[in-house]
PDB file of C-alpha atoms in Angstrom:
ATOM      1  CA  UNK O 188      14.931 -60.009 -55.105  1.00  0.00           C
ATOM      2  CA  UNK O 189      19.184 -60.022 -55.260  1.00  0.00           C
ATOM      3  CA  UNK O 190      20.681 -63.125 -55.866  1.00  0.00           C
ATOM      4  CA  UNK O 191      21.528 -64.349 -52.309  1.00  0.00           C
ATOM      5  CA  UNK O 192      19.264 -62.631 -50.239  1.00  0.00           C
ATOM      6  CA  UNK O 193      15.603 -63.044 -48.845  1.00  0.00           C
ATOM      7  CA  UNK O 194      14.586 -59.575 -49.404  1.00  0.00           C
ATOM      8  CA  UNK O 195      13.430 -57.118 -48.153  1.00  0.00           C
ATOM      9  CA  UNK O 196      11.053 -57.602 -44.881  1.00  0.00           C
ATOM     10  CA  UNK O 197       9.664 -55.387 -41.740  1.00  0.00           C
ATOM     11  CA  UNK O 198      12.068 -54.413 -39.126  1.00  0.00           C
ATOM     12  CA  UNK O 199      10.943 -56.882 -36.996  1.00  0.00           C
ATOM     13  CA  UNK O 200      13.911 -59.436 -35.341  1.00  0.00           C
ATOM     14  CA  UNK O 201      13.189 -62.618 -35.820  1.00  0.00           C
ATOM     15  CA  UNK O 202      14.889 -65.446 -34.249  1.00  0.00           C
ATOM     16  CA  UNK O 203      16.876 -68.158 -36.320  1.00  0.00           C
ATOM     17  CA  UNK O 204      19.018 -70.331 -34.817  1.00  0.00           C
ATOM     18  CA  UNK O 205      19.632 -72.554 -37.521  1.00  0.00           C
ATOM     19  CA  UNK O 206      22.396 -70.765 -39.055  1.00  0.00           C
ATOM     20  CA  UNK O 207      24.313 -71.507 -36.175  1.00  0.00           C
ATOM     21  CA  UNK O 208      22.799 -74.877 -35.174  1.00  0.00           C
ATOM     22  CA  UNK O 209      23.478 -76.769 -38.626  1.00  0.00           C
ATOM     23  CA  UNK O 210      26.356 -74.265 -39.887  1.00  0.00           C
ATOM     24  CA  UNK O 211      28.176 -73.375 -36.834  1.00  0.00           C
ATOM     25  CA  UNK O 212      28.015 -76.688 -35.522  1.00  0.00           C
ATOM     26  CA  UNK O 213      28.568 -78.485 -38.928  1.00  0.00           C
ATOM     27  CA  UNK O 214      31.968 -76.227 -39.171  1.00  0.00           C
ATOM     28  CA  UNK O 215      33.254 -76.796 -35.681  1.00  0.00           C
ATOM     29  CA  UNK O 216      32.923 -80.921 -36.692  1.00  0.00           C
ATOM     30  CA  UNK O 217      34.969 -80.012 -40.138  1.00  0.00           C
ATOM     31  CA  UNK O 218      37.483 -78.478 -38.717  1.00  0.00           C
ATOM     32  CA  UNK O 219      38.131 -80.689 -36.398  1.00  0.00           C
ATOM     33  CA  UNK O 220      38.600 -83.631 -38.322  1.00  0.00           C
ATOM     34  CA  UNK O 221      40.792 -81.376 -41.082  1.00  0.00           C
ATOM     35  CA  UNK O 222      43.151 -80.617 -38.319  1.00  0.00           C
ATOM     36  CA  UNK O 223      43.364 -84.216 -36.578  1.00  0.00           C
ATOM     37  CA  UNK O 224      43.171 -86.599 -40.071  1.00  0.00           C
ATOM     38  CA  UNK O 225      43.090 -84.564 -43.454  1.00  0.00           C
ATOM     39  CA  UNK O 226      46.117 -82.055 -42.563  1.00  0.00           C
ATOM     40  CA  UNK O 227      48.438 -84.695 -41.503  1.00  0.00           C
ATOM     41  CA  UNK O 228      47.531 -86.539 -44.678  1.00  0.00           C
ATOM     42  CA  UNK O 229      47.474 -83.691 -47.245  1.00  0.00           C
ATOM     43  CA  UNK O 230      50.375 -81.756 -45.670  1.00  0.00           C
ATOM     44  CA  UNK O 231      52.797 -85.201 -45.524  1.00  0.00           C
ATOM     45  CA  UNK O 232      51.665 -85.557 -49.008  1.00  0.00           C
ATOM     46  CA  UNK O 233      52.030 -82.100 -50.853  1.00  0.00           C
ATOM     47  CA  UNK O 234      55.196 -80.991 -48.178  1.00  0.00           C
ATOM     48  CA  UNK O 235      57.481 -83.818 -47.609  1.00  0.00           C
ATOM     49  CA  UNK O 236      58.993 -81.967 -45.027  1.00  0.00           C
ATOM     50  CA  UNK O 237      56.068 -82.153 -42.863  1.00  0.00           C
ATOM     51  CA  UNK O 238      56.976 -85.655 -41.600  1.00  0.00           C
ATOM     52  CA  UNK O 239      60.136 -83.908 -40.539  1.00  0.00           C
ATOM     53  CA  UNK O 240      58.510 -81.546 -38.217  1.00  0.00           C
ATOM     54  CA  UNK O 241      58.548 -81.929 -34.357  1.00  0.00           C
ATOM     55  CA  UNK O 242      54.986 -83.050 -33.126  1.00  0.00           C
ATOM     56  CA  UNK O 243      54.571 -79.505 -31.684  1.00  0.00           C
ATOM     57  CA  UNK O 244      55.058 -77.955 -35.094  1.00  0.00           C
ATOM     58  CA  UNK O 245      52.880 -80.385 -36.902  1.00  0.00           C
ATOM     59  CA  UNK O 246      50.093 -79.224 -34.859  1.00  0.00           C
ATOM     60  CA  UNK O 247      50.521 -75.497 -35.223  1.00  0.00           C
ATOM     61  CA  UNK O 248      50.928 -76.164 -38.872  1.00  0.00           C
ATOM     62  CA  UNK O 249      47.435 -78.160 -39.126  1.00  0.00           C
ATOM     63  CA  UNK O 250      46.086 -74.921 -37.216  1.00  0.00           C
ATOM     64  CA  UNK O 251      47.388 -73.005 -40.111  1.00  0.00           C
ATOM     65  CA  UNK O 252      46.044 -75.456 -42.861  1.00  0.00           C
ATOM     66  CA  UNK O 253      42.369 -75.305 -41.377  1.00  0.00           C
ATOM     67  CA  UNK O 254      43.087 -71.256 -40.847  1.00  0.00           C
ATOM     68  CA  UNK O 255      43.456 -70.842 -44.793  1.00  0.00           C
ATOM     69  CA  UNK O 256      40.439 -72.879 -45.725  1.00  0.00           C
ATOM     70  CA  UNK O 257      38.338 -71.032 -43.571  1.00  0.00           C
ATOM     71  CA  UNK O 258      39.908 -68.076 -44.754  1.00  0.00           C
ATOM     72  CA  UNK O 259      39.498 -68.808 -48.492  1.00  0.00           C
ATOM     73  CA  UNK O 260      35.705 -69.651 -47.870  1.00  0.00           C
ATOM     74  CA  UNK O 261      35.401 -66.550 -45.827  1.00  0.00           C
ATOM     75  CA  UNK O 262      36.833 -64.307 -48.822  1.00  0.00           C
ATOM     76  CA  UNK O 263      34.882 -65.882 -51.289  1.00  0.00           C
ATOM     77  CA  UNK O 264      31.262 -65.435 -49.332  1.00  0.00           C
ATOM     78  CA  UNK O 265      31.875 -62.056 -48.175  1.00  0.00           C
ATOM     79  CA  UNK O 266      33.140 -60.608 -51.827  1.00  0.00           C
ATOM     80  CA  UNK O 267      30.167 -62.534 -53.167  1.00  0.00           C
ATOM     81  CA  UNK O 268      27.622 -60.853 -50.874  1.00  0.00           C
ATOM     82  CA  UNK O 269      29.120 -57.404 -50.961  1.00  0.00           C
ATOM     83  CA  UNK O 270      29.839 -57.433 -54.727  1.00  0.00           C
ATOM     84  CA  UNK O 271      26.663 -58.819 -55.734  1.00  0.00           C
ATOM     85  CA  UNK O 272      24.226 -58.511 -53.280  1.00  0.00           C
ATOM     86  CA  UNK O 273      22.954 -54.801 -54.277  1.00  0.00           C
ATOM     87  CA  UNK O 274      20.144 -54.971 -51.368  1.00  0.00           C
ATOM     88  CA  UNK O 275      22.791 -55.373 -48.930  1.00  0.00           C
ATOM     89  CA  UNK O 276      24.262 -52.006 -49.612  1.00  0.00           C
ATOM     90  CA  UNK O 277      21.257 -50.496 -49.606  1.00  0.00           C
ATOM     91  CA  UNK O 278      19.800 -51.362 -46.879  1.00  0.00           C
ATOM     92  CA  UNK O 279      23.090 -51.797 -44.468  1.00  0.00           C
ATOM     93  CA  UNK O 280      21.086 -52.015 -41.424  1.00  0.00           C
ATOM     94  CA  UNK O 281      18.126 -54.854 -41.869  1.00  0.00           C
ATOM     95  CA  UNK O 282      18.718 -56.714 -45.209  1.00  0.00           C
ATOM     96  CA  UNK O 283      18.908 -60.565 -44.731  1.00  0.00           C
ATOM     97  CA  UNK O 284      21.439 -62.573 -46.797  1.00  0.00           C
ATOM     98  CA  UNK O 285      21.724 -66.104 -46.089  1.00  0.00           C
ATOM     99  CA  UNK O 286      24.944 -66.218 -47.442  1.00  0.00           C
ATOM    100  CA  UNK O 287      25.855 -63.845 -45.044  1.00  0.00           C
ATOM    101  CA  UNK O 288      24.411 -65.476 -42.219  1.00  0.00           C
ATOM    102  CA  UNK O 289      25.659 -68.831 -43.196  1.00  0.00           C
ATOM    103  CA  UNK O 290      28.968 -67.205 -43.715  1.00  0.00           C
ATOM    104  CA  UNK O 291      29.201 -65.761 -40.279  1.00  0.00           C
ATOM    105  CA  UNK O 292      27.943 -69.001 -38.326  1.00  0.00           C
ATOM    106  CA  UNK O 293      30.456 -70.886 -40.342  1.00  0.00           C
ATOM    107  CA  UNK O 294      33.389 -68.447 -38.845  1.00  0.00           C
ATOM    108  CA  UNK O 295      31.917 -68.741 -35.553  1.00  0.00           C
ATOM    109  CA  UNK O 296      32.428 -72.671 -35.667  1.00  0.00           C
ATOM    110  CA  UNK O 297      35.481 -72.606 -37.027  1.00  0.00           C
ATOM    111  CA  UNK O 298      36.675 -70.011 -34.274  1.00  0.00           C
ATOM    112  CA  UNK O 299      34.852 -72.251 -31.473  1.00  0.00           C
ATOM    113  CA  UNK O 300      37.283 -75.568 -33.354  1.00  0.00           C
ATOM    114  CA  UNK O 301      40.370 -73.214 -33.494  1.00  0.00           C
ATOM    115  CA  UNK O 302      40.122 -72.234 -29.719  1.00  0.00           C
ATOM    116  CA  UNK O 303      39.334 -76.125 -29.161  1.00  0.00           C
ATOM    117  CA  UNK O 304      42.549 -76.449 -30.922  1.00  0.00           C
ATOM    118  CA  UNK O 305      45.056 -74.408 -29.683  1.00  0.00           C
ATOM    119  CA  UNK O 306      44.299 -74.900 -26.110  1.00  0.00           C
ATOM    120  CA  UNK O 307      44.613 -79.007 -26.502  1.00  0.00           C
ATOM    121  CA  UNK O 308      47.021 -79.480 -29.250  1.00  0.00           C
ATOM    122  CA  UNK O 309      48.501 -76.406 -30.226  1.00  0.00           C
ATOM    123  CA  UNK O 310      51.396 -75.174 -28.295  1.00  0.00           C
ATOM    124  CA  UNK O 311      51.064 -70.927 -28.044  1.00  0.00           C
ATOM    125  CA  UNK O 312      52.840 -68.423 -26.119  1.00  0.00           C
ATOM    126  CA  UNK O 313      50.142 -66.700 -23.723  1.00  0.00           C
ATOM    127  CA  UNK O 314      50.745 -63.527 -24.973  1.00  0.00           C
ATOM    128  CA  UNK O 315      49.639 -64.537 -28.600  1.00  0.00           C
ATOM    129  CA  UNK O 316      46.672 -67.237 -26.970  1.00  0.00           C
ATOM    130  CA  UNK O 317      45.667 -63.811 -24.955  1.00  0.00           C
ATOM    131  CA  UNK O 318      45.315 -61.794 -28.147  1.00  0.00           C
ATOM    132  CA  UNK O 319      43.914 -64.862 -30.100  1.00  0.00           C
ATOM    133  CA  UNK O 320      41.310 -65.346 -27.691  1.00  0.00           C
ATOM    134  CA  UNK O 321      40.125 -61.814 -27.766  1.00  0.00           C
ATOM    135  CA  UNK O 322      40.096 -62.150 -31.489  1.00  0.00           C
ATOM    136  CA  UNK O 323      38.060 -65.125 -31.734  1.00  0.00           C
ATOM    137  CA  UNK O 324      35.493 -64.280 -28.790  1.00  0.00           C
ATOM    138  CA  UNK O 325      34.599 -61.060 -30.001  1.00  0.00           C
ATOM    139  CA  UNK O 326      34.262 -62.173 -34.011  1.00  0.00           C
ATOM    140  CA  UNK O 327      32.231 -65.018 -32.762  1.00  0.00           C
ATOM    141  CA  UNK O 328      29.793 -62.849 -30.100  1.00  0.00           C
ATOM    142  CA  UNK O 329      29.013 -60.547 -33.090  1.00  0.00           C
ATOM    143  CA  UNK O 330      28.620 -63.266 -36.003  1.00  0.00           C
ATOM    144  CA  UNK O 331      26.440 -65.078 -33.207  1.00  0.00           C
ATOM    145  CA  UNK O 332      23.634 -62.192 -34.013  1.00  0.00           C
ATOM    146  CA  UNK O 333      23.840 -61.846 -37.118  1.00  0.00           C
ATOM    147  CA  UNK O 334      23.887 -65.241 -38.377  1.00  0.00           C
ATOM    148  CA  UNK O 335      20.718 -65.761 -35.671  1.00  0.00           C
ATOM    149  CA  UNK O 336      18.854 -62.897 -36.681  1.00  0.00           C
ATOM    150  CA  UNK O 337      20.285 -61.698 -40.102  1.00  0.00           C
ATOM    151  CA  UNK O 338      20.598 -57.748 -39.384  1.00  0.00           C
ATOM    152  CA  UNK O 339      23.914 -56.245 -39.982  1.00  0.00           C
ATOM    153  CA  UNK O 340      25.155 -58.436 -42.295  1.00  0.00           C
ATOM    154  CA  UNK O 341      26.670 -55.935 -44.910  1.00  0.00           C
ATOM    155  CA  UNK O 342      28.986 -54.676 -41.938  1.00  0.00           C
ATOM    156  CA  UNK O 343      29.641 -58.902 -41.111  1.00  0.00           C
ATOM    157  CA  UNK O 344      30.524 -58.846 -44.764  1.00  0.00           C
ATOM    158  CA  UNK O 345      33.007 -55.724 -44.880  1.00  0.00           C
ATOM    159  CA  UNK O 346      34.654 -57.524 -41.407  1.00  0.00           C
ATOM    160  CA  UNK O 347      34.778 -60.639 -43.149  1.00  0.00           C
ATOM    161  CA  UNK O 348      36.985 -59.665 -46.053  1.00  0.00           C
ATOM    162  CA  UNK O 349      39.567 -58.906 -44.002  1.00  0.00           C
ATOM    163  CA  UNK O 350      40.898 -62.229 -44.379  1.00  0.00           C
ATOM    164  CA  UNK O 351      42.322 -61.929 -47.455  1.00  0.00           C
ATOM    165  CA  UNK O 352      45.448 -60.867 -45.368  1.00  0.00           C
ATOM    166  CA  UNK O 353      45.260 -64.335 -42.996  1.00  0.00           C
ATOM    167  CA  UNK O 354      47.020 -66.832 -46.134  1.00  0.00           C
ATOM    168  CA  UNK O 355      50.071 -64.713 -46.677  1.00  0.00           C
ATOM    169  CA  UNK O 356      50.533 -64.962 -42.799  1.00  0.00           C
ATOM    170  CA  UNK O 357      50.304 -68.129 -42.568  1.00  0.00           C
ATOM    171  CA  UNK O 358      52.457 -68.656 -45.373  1.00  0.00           C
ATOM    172  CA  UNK O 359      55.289 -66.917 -43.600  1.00  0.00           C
ATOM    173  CA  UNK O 360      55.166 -69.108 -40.963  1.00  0.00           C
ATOM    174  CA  UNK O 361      55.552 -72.122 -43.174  1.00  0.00           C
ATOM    175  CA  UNK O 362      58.131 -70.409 -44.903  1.00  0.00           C
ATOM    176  CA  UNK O 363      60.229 -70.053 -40.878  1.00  0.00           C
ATOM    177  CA  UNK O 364      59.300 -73.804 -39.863  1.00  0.00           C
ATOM    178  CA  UNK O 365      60.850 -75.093 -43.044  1.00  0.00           C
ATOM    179  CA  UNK O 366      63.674 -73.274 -42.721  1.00  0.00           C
ATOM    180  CA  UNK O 367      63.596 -71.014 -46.223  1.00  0.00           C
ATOM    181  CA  UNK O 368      66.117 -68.546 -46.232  1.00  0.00           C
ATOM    182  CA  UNK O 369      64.342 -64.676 -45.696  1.00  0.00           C
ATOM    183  CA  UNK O 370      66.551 -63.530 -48.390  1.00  0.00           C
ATOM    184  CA  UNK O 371      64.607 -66.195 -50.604  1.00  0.00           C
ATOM    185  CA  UNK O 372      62.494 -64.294 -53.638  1.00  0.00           C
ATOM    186  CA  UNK O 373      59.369 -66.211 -52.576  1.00  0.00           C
ATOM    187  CA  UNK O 374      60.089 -65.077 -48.781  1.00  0.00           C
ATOM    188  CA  UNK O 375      60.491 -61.680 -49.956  1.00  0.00           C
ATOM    189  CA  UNK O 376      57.431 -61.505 -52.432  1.00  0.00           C
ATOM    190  CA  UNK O 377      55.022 -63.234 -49.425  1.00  0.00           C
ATOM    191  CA  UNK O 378      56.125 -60.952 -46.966  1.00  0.00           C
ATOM    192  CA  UNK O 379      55.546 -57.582 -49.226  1.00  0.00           C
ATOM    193  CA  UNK O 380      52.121 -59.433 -50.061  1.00  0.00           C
ATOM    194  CA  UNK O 381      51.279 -59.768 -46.708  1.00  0.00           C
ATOM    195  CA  UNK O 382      51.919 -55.997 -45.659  1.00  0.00           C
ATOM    196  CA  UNK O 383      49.992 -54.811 -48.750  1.00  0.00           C
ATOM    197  CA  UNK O 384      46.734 -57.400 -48.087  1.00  0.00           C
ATOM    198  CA  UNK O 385      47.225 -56.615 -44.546  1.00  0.00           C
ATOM    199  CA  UNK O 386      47.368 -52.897 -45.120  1.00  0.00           C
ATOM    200  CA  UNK O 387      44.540 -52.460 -47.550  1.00  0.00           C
ATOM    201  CA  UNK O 388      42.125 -54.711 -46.263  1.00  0.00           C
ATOM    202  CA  UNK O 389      42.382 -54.415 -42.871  1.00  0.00           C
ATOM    203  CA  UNK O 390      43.846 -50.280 -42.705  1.00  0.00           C
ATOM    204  CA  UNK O 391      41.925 -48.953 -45.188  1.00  0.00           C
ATOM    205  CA  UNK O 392      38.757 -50.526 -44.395  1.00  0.00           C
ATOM    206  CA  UNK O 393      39.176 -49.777 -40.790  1.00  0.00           C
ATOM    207  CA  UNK O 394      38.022 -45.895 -41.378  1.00  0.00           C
ATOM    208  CA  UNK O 395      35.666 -46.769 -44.312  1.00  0.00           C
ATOM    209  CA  UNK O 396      33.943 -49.358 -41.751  1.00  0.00           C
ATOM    210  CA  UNK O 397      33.721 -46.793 -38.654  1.00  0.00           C
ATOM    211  CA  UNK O 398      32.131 -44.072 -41.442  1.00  0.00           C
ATOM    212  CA  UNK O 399      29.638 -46.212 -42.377  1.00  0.00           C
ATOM    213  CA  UNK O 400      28.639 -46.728 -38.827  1.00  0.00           C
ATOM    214  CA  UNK O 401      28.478 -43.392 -38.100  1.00  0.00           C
ATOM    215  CA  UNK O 402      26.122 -42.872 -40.444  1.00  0.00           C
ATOM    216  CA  UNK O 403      24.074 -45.115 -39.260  1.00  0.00           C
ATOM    217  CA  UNK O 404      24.237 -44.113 -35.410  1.00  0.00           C
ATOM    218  CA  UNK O 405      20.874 -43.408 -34.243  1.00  0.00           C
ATOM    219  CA  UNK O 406      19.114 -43.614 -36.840  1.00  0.00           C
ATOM    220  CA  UNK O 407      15.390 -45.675 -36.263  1.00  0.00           C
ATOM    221  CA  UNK O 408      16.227 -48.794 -37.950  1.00  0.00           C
ATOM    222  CA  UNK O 409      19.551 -49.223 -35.815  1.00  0.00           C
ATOM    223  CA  UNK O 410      17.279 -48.526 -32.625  1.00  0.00           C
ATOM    224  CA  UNK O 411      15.078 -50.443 -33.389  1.00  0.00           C
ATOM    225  CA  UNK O 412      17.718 -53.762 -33.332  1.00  0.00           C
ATOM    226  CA  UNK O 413      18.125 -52.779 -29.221  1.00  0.00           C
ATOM    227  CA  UNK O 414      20.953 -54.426 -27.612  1.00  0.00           C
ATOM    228  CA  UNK O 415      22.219 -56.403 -30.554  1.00  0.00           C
ATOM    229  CA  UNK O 416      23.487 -52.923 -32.038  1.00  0.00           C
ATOM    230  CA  UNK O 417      26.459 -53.310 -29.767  1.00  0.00           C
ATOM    231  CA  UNK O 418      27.882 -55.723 -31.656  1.00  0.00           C
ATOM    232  CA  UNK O 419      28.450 -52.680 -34.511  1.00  0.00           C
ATOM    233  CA  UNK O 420      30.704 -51.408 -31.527  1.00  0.00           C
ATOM    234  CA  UNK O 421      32.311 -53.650 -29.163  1.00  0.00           C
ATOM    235  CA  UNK O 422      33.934 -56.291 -31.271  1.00  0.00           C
ATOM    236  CA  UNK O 423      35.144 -54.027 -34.224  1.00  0.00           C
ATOM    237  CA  UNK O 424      36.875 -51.602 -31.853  1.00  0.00           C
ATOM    238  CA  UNK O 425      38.883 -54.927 -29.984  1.00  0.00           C
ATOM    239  CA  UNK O 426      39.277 -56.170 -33.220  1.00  0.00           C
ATOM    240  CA  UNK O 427      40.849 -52.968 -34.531  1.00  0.00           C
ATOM    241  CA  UNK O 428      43.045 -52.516 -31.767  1.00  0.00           C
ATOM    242  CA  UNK O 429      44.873 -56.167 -32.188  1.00  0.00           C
ATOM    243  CA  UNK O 430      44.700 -55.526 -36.415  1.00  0.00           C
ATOM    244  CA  UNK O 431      46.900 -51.971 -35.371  1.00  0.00           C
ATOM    245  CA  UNK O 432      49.273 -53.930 -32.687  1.00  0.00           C
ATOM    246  CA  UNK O 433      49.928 -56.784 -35.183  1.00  0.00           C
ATOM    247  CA  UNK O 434      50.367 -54.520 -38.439  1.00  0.00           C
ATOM    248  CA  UNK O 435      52.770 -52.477 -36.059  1.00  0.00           C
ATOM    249  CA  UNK O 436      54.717 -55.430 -35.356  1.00  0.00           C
ATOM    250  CA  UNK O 437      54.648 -56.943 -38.951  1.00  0.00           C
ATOM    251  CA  UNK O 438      56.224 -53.622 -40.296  1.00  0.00           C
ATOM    252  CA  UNK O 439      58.752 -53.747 -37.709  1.00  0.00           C
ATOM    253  CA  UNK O 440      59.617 -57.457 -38.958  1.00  0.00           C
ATOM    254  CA  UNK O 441      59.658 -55.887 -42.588  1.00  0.00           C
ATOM    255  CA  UNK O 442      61.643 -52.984 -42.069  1.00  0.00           C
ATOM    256  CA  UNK O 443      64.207 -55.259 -39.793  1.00  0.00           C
ATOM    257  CA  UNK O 444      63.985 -57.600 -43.016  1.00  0.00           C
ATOM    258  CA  UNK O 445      64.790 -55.217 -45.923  1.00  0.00           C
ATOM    259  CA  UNK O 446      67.343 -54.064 -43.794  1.00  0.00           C
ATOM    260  CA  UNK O 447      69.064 -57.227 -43.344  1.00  0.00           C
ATOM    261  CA  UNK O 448      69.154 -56.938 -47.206  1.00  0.00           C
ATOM    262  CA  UNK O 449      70.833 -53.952 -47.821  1.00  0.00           C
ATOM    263  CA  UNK O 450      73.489 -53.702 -45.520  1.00  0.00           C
ATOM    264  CA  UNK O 451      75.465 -56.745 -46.590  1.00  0.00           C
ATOM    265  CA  UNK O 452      75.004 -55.029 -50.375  1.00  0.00           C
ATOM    266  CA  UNK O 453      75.986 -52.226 -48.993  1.00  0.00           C
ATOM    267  CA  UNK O 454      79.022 -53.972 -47.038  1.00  0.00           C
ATOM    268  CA  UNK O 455      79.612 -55.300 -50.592  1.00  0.00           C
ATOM    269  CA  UNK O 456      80.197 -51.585 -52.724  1.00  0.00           C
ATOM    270  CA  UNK O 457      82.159 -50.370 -49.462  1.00  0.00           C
ATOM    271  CA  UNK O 458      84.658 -53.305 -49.974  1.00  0.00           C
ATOM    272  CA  UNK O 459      84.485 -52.846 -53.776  1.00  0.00           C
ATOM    273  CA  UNK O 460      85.173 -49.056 -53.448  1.00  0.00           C
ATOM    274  CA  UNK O 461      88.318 -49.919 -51.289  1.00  0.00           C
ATOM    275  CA  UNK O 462      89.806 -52.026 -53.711  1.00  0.00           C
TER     276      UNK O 462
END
């Protein structure tokens, strides 16, 4: 038996809500209190700055702080299971990893919290609530199965990485609110960080996740999960479409960035030249 897993078993579902009972609901109570009480303290403490902020930004910036600890838990479960769960690659279908199915009902609080969140506290445009809440309901409708019945969880997993990218975006954004200059080295290294993270694990693994799917398509031990096999589907392709809208628009912010750069350096050698 692999480190982290239960093994290997019949195909048979079996329900198991405890995942997201005790997880789920233990992560939604977390995150709660880290946005209302520990980000207010922690953030006034390690940013100054903070205290500075208008109430409005305060609150999207506690979003943000609970965003990167979920994120940082989410990239250190999912490399764990995929990197040294070897039953989980094998059998991508029907293996059972707690870690994965703790993993996923941990998200899904933590989503449920950061919807509570936004629409009380938080102040977002509806365009970006729209795309948020998309997002977060179909992540949480497909880690809801697997965390309950612990089938698909290598494909949870290869999902779940993607949020290596999510701390460099956030960073960004604390980088704007504080008023850092883009031309800043630190702006400039976070914002090529974020493209790259962005591109590789959420590009790249786009077309390696959809492969492995195919080959998996009809086979008996997919059938055999019934209706829950949707969630393969359904979620990853709205998922997919808002990861190719917002890497669209974060290359547009690049290129307009690097841009800014090089014409006042280019400004610069014209002057130079006609002296």
């Amino acid at each position: 038996m692999e480190a982290g897993g239960t093994g290997a078993r019949p195909h048979e579902l079996k329900y198991d809500p405890s995942y997201v009972l005790y997880g789920g609901g233990a992560s939604f109570l977390l995150n709660i209190i880290l946005f209302r009480l520990v980000s207010p303290v922690v953030s006034g403490c390690l940013v100054p700055a903070y205290r500075t902020l208008s109430i409005r930004d305060r609150m999207d910036w506690n979003d943000r702080f609970i965003s990167n600890i979920n994120a940082a838990l989410s990239i250190v479960m999912s490399a764990y299971t995929l990197f040294y769960e070897d039953a989980l690659s094998a059998d991508k279908v029907w293996h059972d990893s707690y870690v994965a199915r703790l993993a996923c009902g941990i998200i899904a609080g933590y989503m449920l919290a950061d919807v509570i969140c936004m629409l009380t506290w938080c102040h977002v445009g509806a365009g970006e609530l729209l795309g948020f809440m998309f997002h977060h309901a179909a992540t949480v409708y497909a880690y809801y199965f697997i965390s309950a019945y612990g089938v698909l969880c290598y494909f949870g997993m290869l999902r779940l990485i993607a949020e290596v990218s999510t701390p460099p975006v956030n960073q960004r954004w604390f980088f704007d609110i504080l008023d850092v200059p883009r031309s800043n080295c630190c702006v400039l290294l976070n914002g090529m960080l974020m493209v790259a993270t962005f591109f590789f694990f959420r590009m790249v693994t786009m077309p390696t996740y959809w492969y492995q799917i195919w080959l998996v398509t009809g086979t008996d031990a997919v059938l055999k999960l019934g209706h829950i096999q949707l969630i393969m589907y359904i979620p990853c392709f709205v998922l997919d479409a808002l990861n190719l809208y917002w890497f669209y628009k974060m290359c547009r912010g690049f290129i307009k960035a690097i841009k800014g750069l090089i014409k006042p350096v280019a400004n610069n050698s014209a002057k130079f030249k006609t002296v």
